[in-house]
Amino acid sequence: MLFNRIFREDRAQLSLEYILIAMMSILLITLVSIPILGLSIDYSFDVVDSLNAKTELSKITEGIDFCYNSGKGSKKIVFIDLNNDLEINLLNNNSKGMAVADLDLSNNDSKSIYQSFDCPLLNENIVLSKGFNKVLIEWSDESGLIEVSKIN
């Protein structure tokens, strides 16, 4: 008797229409959510890349400040790990310096990242490649200027 109540055909049957409606709903939700998810992932990578570039640019400016505050003859090697190729412009306005890096974003836009430093004696460009880079920051006795260069 209990067995007959559980397996009655008139109560436990799913119709084909309900299954098709459920499949179409899932398909529509998937078609709408995948492009939105792709955009959010691209923007997340842009945020990670810009934070990484700012952190690594900060390491370089801290090294420049170290050499400037230590005086002539000082030298520092900084290890940089970048997610993208980066060109850094080191500029000055005769009182402070500014490091500027332009980062290419996923939507073909560009974002400039700025970091200041104390040394007014610096006006150079340095190109760093994706991955690990060694950067030499040196204030030599002969030239009287701080030099920033990539070591291979």
PDB file of C-alpha atoms in Angstrom:
ATOM      1  CA  MET A   1       0.000   0.000   0.000  1.00  0.00           C
ATOM      2  CA  LEU A   2       2.767   2.447   0.896  1.00  0.00           C
ATOM      3  CA  PHE A   3       4.585   1.395  -2.249  1.00  0.00           C
ATOM      4  CA  ASN A   4       1.588   2.287  -4.409  1.00  0.00           C
ATOM      5  CA  ARG A   5       1.290   5.792  -2.887  1.00  0.00           C
ATOM      6  CA  ILE A   6       4.906   6.688  -3.580  1.00  0.00           C
ATOM      7  CA  PHE A   7       4.972   5.700  -7.246  1.00  0.00           C
ATOM      8  CA  ARG A   8       1.641   6.929  -8.531  1.00  0.00           C
ATOM      9  CA  GLU A   9       2.052   8.101 -12.074  1.00  0.00           C
ATOM     10  CA  ASP A  10      -0.468  10.922 -11.969  1.00  0.00           C
ATOM     11  CA  ARG A  11       1.306  12.872  -9.172  1.00  0.00           C
ATOM     12  CA  ALA A  12       5.033  12.496  -9.809  1.00  0.00           C
ATOM     13  CA  GLN A  13       5.289  13.298 -13.477  1.00  0.00           C
ATOM     14  CA  LEU A  14       7.270  16.355 -14.676  1.00  0.00           C
ATOM     15  CA  SER A  15       6.153  17.840 -17.905  1.00  0.00           C
ATOM     16  CA  LEU A  16       8.445  18.555 -20.803  1.00  0.00           C
ATOM     17  CA  GLU A  17       7.369  22.206 -20.790  1.00  0.00           C
ATOM     18  CA  TYR A  18       8.733  22.800 -17.277  1.00  0.00           C
ATOM     19  CA  ILE A  19      12.078  21.297 -18.223  1.00  0.00           C
ATOM     20  CA  LEU A  20      12.306  23.449 -21.372  1.00  0.00           C
ATOM     21  CA  ILE A  21      11.413  26.615 -19.443  1.00  0.00           C
ATOM     22  CA  ALA A  22      14.094  25.854 -16.854  1.00  0.00           C
ATOM     23  CA  MET A  23      16.699  25.220 -19.573  1.00  0.00           C
ATOM     24  CA  MET A  24      15.830  28.461 -21.386  1.00  0.00           C
ATOM     25  CA  SER A  25      16.039  30.426 -18.119  1.00  0.00           C
ATOM     26  CA  ILE A  26      19.475  29.010 -17.371  1.00  0.00           C
ATOM     27  CA  LEU A  27      20.613  29.779 -20.926  1.00  0.00           C
ATOM     28  CA  LEU A  28      19.434  33.400 -20.725  1.00  0.00           C
ATOM     29  CA  ILE A  29      21.070  33.959 -17.343  1.00  0.00           C
ATOM     30  CA  THR A  30      24.319  32.499 -18.687  1.00  0.00           C
ATOM     31  CA  LEU A  31      24.264  34.638 -21.844  1.00  0.00           C
ATOM     32  CA  VAL A  32      23.805  37.805 -19.801  1.00  0.00           C
ATOM     33  CA  SER A  33      26.226  37.054 -16.959  1.00  0.00           C
ATOM     34  CA  ILE A  34      29.281  35.817 -18.910  1.00  0.00           C
ATOM     35  CA  PRO A  35      30.059  39.142 -20.686  1.00  0.00           C
ATOM     36  CA  ILE A  36      29.576  41.061 -17.436  1.00  0.00           C
ATOM     37  CA  LEU A  37      31.881  38.633 -15.649  1.00  0.00           C
ATOM     38  CA  GLY A  38      34.505  39.034 -18.390  1.00  0.00           C
ATOM     39  CA  LEU A  39      34.482  42.829 -18.023  1.00  0.00           C
ATOM     40  CA  SER A  40      34.803  42.655 -14.262  1.00  0.00           C
ATOM     41  CA  ILE A  41      37.770  40.279 -14.562  1.00  0.00           C
ATOM     42  CA  ASP A  42      39.510  42.659 -17.010  1.00  0.00           C
ATOM     43  CA  TYR A  43      38.986  45.604 -14.652  1.00  0.00           C
ATOM     44  CA  SER A  44      40.259  43.534 -11.727  1.00  0.00           C
ATOM     45  CA  PHE A  45      43.463  42.749 -13.641  1.00  0.00           C
ATOM     46  CA  ASP A  46      43.879  46.475 -14.400  1.00  0.00           C
ATOM     47  CA  VAL A  47      43.600  47.305 -10.699  1.00  0.00           C
ATOM     48  CA  VAL A  48      46.132  44.601  -9.787  1.00  0.00           C
ATOM     49  CA  ASP A  49      48.555  45.796 -12.489  1.00  0.00           C
ATOM     50  CA  SER A  50      48.306  49.448 -11.430  1.00  0.00           C
ATOM     51  CA  LEU A  51      48.827  48.584  -7.745  1.00  0.00           C
ATOM     52  CA  ASN A  52      51.816  46.426  -8.678  1.00  0.00           C
ATOM     53  CA  ALA A  53      53.319  49.218 -10.797  1.00  0.00           C
ATOM     54  CA  LYS A  54      52.803  51.779  -8.008  1.00  0.00           C
ATOM     55  CA  THR A  55      54.422  49.480  -5.439  1.00  0.00           C
ATOM     56  CA  GLU A  56      57.441  48.785  -7.636  1.00  0.00           C
ATOM     57  CA  LEU A  57      57.759  52.475  -8.566  1.00  0.00           C
ATOM     58  CA  SER A  58      57.764  53.223  -4.849  1.00  0.00           C
ATOM     59  CA  LYS A  59      60.726  50.857  -4.379  1.00  0.00           C
ATOM     60  CA  ILE A  60      62.703  52.819  -6.972  1.00  0.00           C
ATOM     61  CA  THR A  61      61.876  56.212  -5.440  1.00  0.00           C
ATOM     62  CA  GLU A  62      62.773  54.932  -1.969  1.00  0.00           C
ATOM     63  CA  GLY A  63      66.138  53.802  -3.374  1.00  0.00           C
ATOM     64  CA  ILE A  64      66.686  57.240  -4.937  1.00  0.00           C
ATOM     65  CA  ASP A  65      65.859  58.903  -1.608  1.00  0.00           C
ATOM     66  CA  PHE A  66      68.251  56.521   0.177  1.00  0.00           C
ATOM     67  CA  CYS A  67      71.157  57.425  -2.129  1.00  0.00           C
ATOM     68  CA  TYR A  68      70.335  61.141  -2.032  1.00  0.00           C
ATOM     69  CA  ASN A  69      70.190  61.183   1.767  1.00  0.00           C
ATOM     70  CA  SER A  70      73.339  59.044   2.104  1.00  0.00           C
ATOM     71  CA  GLY A  71      75.443  61.395  -0.032  1.00  0.00           C
ATOM     72  CA  LYS A  72      77.984  60.957  -2.815  1.00  0.00           C
ATOM     73  CA  GLY A  73      79.438  57.504  -3.227  1.00  0.00           C
ATOM     74  CA  SER A  74      76.249  55.707  -2.144  1.00  0.00           C
ATOM     75  CA  LYS A  75      74.758  52.867  -4.116  1.00  0.00           C
ATOM     76  CA  LYS A  76      71.656  50.690  -3.863  1.00  0.00           C
ATOM     77  CA  ILE A  77      70.329  47.779  -5.900  1.00  0.00           C
ATOM     78  CA  VAL A  78      66.552  47.395  -6.033  1.00  0.00           C
ATOM     79  CA  PHE A  79      64.780  44.227  -7.198  1.00  0.00           C
ATOM     80  CA  ILE A  80      61.619  44.910  -9.184  1.00  0.00           C
ATOM     81  CA  ASP A  81      58.929  42.405 -10.240  1.00  0.00           C
ATOM     82  CA  LEU A  82      56.531  43.811 -12.847  1.00  0.00           C
ATOM     83  CA  ASN A  83      53.400  42.366 -14.428  1.00  0.00           C
ATOM     84  CA  ASN A  84      53.894  44.446 -17.624  1.00  0.00           C
ATOM     85  CA  ASP A  85      56.628  46.303 -19.479  1.00  0.00           C
ATOM     86  CA  LEU A  86      57.008  49.770 -17.992  1.00  0.00           C
ATOM     87  CA  GLU A  87      58.807  52.952 -18.997  1.00  0.00           C
ATOM     88  CA  ILE A  88      59.616  55.221 -16.073  1.00  0.00           C
ATOM     89  CA  ASN A  89      60.385  58.909 -16.535  1.00  0.00           C
ATOM     90  CA  LEU A  90      62.335  60.484 -13.685  1.00  0.00           C
ATOM     91  CA  LEU A  91      61.781  64.261 -13.753  1.00  0.00           C
ATOM     92  CA  ASN A  92      62.648  67.179 -11.483  1.00  0.00           C
ATOM     93  CA  ASN A  93      61.528  70.746 -10.861  1.00  0.00           C
ATOM     94  CA  ASN A  94      64.733  71.908  -9.085  1.00  0.00           C
ATOM     95  CA  SER A  95      63.286  71.229  -5.637  1.00  0.00           C
ATOM     96  CA  LYS A  96      61.816  67.690  -5.771  1.00  0.00           C
ATOM     97  CA  GLY A  97      61.690  64.835  -8.205  1.00  0.00           C
ATOM     98  CA  MET A  98      58.791  62.964  -9.731  1.00  0.00           C
ATOM     99  CA  ALA A  99      58.700  59.452 -11.142  1.00  0.00           C
ATOM    100  CA  VAL A 100      56.021  58.973 -13.807  1.00  0.00           C
ATOM    101  CA  ALA A 101      55.030  55.637 -15.331  1.00  0.00           C
ATOM    102  CA  ASP A 102      52.381  55.147 -18.016  1.00  0.00           C
ATOM    103  CA  LEU A 103      50.518  51.861 -17.731  1.00  0.00           C
ATOM    104  CA  ASP A 104      48.472  50.445 -20.616  1.00  0.00           C
ATOM    105  CA  LEU A 105      45.063  49.154 -19.520  1.00  0.00           C
ATOM    106  CA  SER A 106      42.961  46.359 -21.023  1.00  0.00           C
ATOM    107  CA  ASN A 107      40.531  48.786 -22.697  1.00  0.00           C
ATOM    108  CA  ASN A 108      43.417  50.371 -24.704  1.00  0.00           C
ATOM    109  CA  ASP A 109      43.481  53.309 -22.300  1.00  0.00           C
ATOM    110  CA  SER A 110      46.521  54.564 -20.408  1.00  0.00           C
ATOM    111  CA  LYS A 111      46.938  55.439 -16.754  1.00  0.00           C
ATOM    112  CA  SER A 112      49.765  57.567 -15.381  1.00  0.00           C
ATOM    113  CA  ILE A 113      51.209  56.630 -12.015  1.00  0.00           C
ATOM    114  CA  TYR A 114      53.093  59.289 -10.047  1.00  0.00           C
ATOM    115  CA  GLN A 115      55.511  58.946  -7.144  1.00  0.00           C
ATOM    116  CA  SER A 116      57.607  61.783  -5.732  1.00  0.00           C
ATOM    117  CA  PHE A 117      61.139  61.666  -4.313  1.00  0.00           C
ATOM    118  CA  ASP A 118      63.498  64.155  -2.638  1.00  0.00           C
ATOM    119  CA  CYS A 119      66.347  64.333  -5.146  1.00  0.00           C
ATOM    120  CA  PRO A 120      66.270  67.377  -7.469  1.00  0.00           C
ATOM    121  CA  LEU A 121      69.321  66.186  -9.454  1.00  0.00           C
ATOM    122  CA  LEU A 122      67.684  63.527 -11.587  1.00  0.00           C
ATOM    123  CA  ASN A 123      66.292  63.615 -15.120  1.00  0.00           C
ATOM    124  CA  GLU A 124      66.320  60.178 -16.782  1.00  0.00           C
ATOM    125  CA  ASN A 125      64.205  57.512 -18.442  1.00  0.00           C
ATOM    126  CA  ILE A 126      64.430  53.815 -17.685  1.00  0.00           C
ATOM    127  CA  VAL A 127      62.639  50.968 -19.441  1.00  0.00           C
ATOM    128  CA  LEU A 128      61.870  47.851 -17.411  1.00  0.00           C
ATOM    129  CA  SER A 129      60.582  44.609 -18.862  1.00  0.00           C
ATOM    130  CA  LYS A 130      57.892  42.281 -17.575  1.00  0.00           C
ATOM    131  CA  GLY A 131      59.177  39.984 -14.834  1.00  0.00           C
ATOM    132  CA  PHE A 132      62.185  40.420 -12.558  1.00  0.00           C
ATOM    133  CA  ASN A 133      64.496  43.419 -13.018  1.00  0.00           C
ATOM    134  CA  LYS A 134      67.532  44.619 -11.100  1.00  0.00           C
ATOM    135  CA  VAL A 135      67.880  48.388 -10.906  1.00  0.00           C
ATOM    136  CA  LEU A 136      71.107  50.073  -9.816  1.00  0.00           C
ATOM    137  CA  ILE A 137      70.755  53.471  -8.163  1.00  0.00           C
ATOM    138  CA  GLU A 138      74.126  55.126  -7.688  1.00  0.00           C
ATOM    139  CA  TRP A 139      75.411  58.571  -6.758  1.00  0.00           C
ATOM    140  CA  SER A 140      78.952  58.437  -8.082  1.00  0.00           C
ATOM    141  CA  ASP A 141      81.751  60.714  -6.871  1.00  0.00           C
ATOM    142  CA  GLU A 142      82.874  61.590 -10.397  1.00  0.00           C
ATOM    143  CA  SER A 143      79.643  62.813 -12.000  1.00  0.00           C
ATOM    144  CA  GLY A 144      77.962  64.315  -8.979  1.00  0.00           C
ATOM    145  CA  LEU A 145      74.596  63.029 -10.245  1.00  0.00           C
ATOM    146  CA  ILE A 146      72.434  60.116  -9.219  1.00  0.00           C
ATOM    147  CA  GLU A 147      72.196  57.560 -12.008  1.00  0.00           C
ATOM    148  CA  VAL A 148      69.444  54.961 -12.328  1.00  0.00           C
ATOM    149  CA  SER A 149      70.092  52.030 -14.650  1.00  0.00           C
ATOM    150  CA  LYS A 150      68.880  48.513 -15.279  1.00  0.00           C
ATOM    151  CA  ILE A 151      71.339  45.708 -14.586  1.00  0.00           C
ATOM    152  CA  ASN A 152      71.119  42.624 -16.815  1.00  0.00           C
TER     153      ASN A 152
END
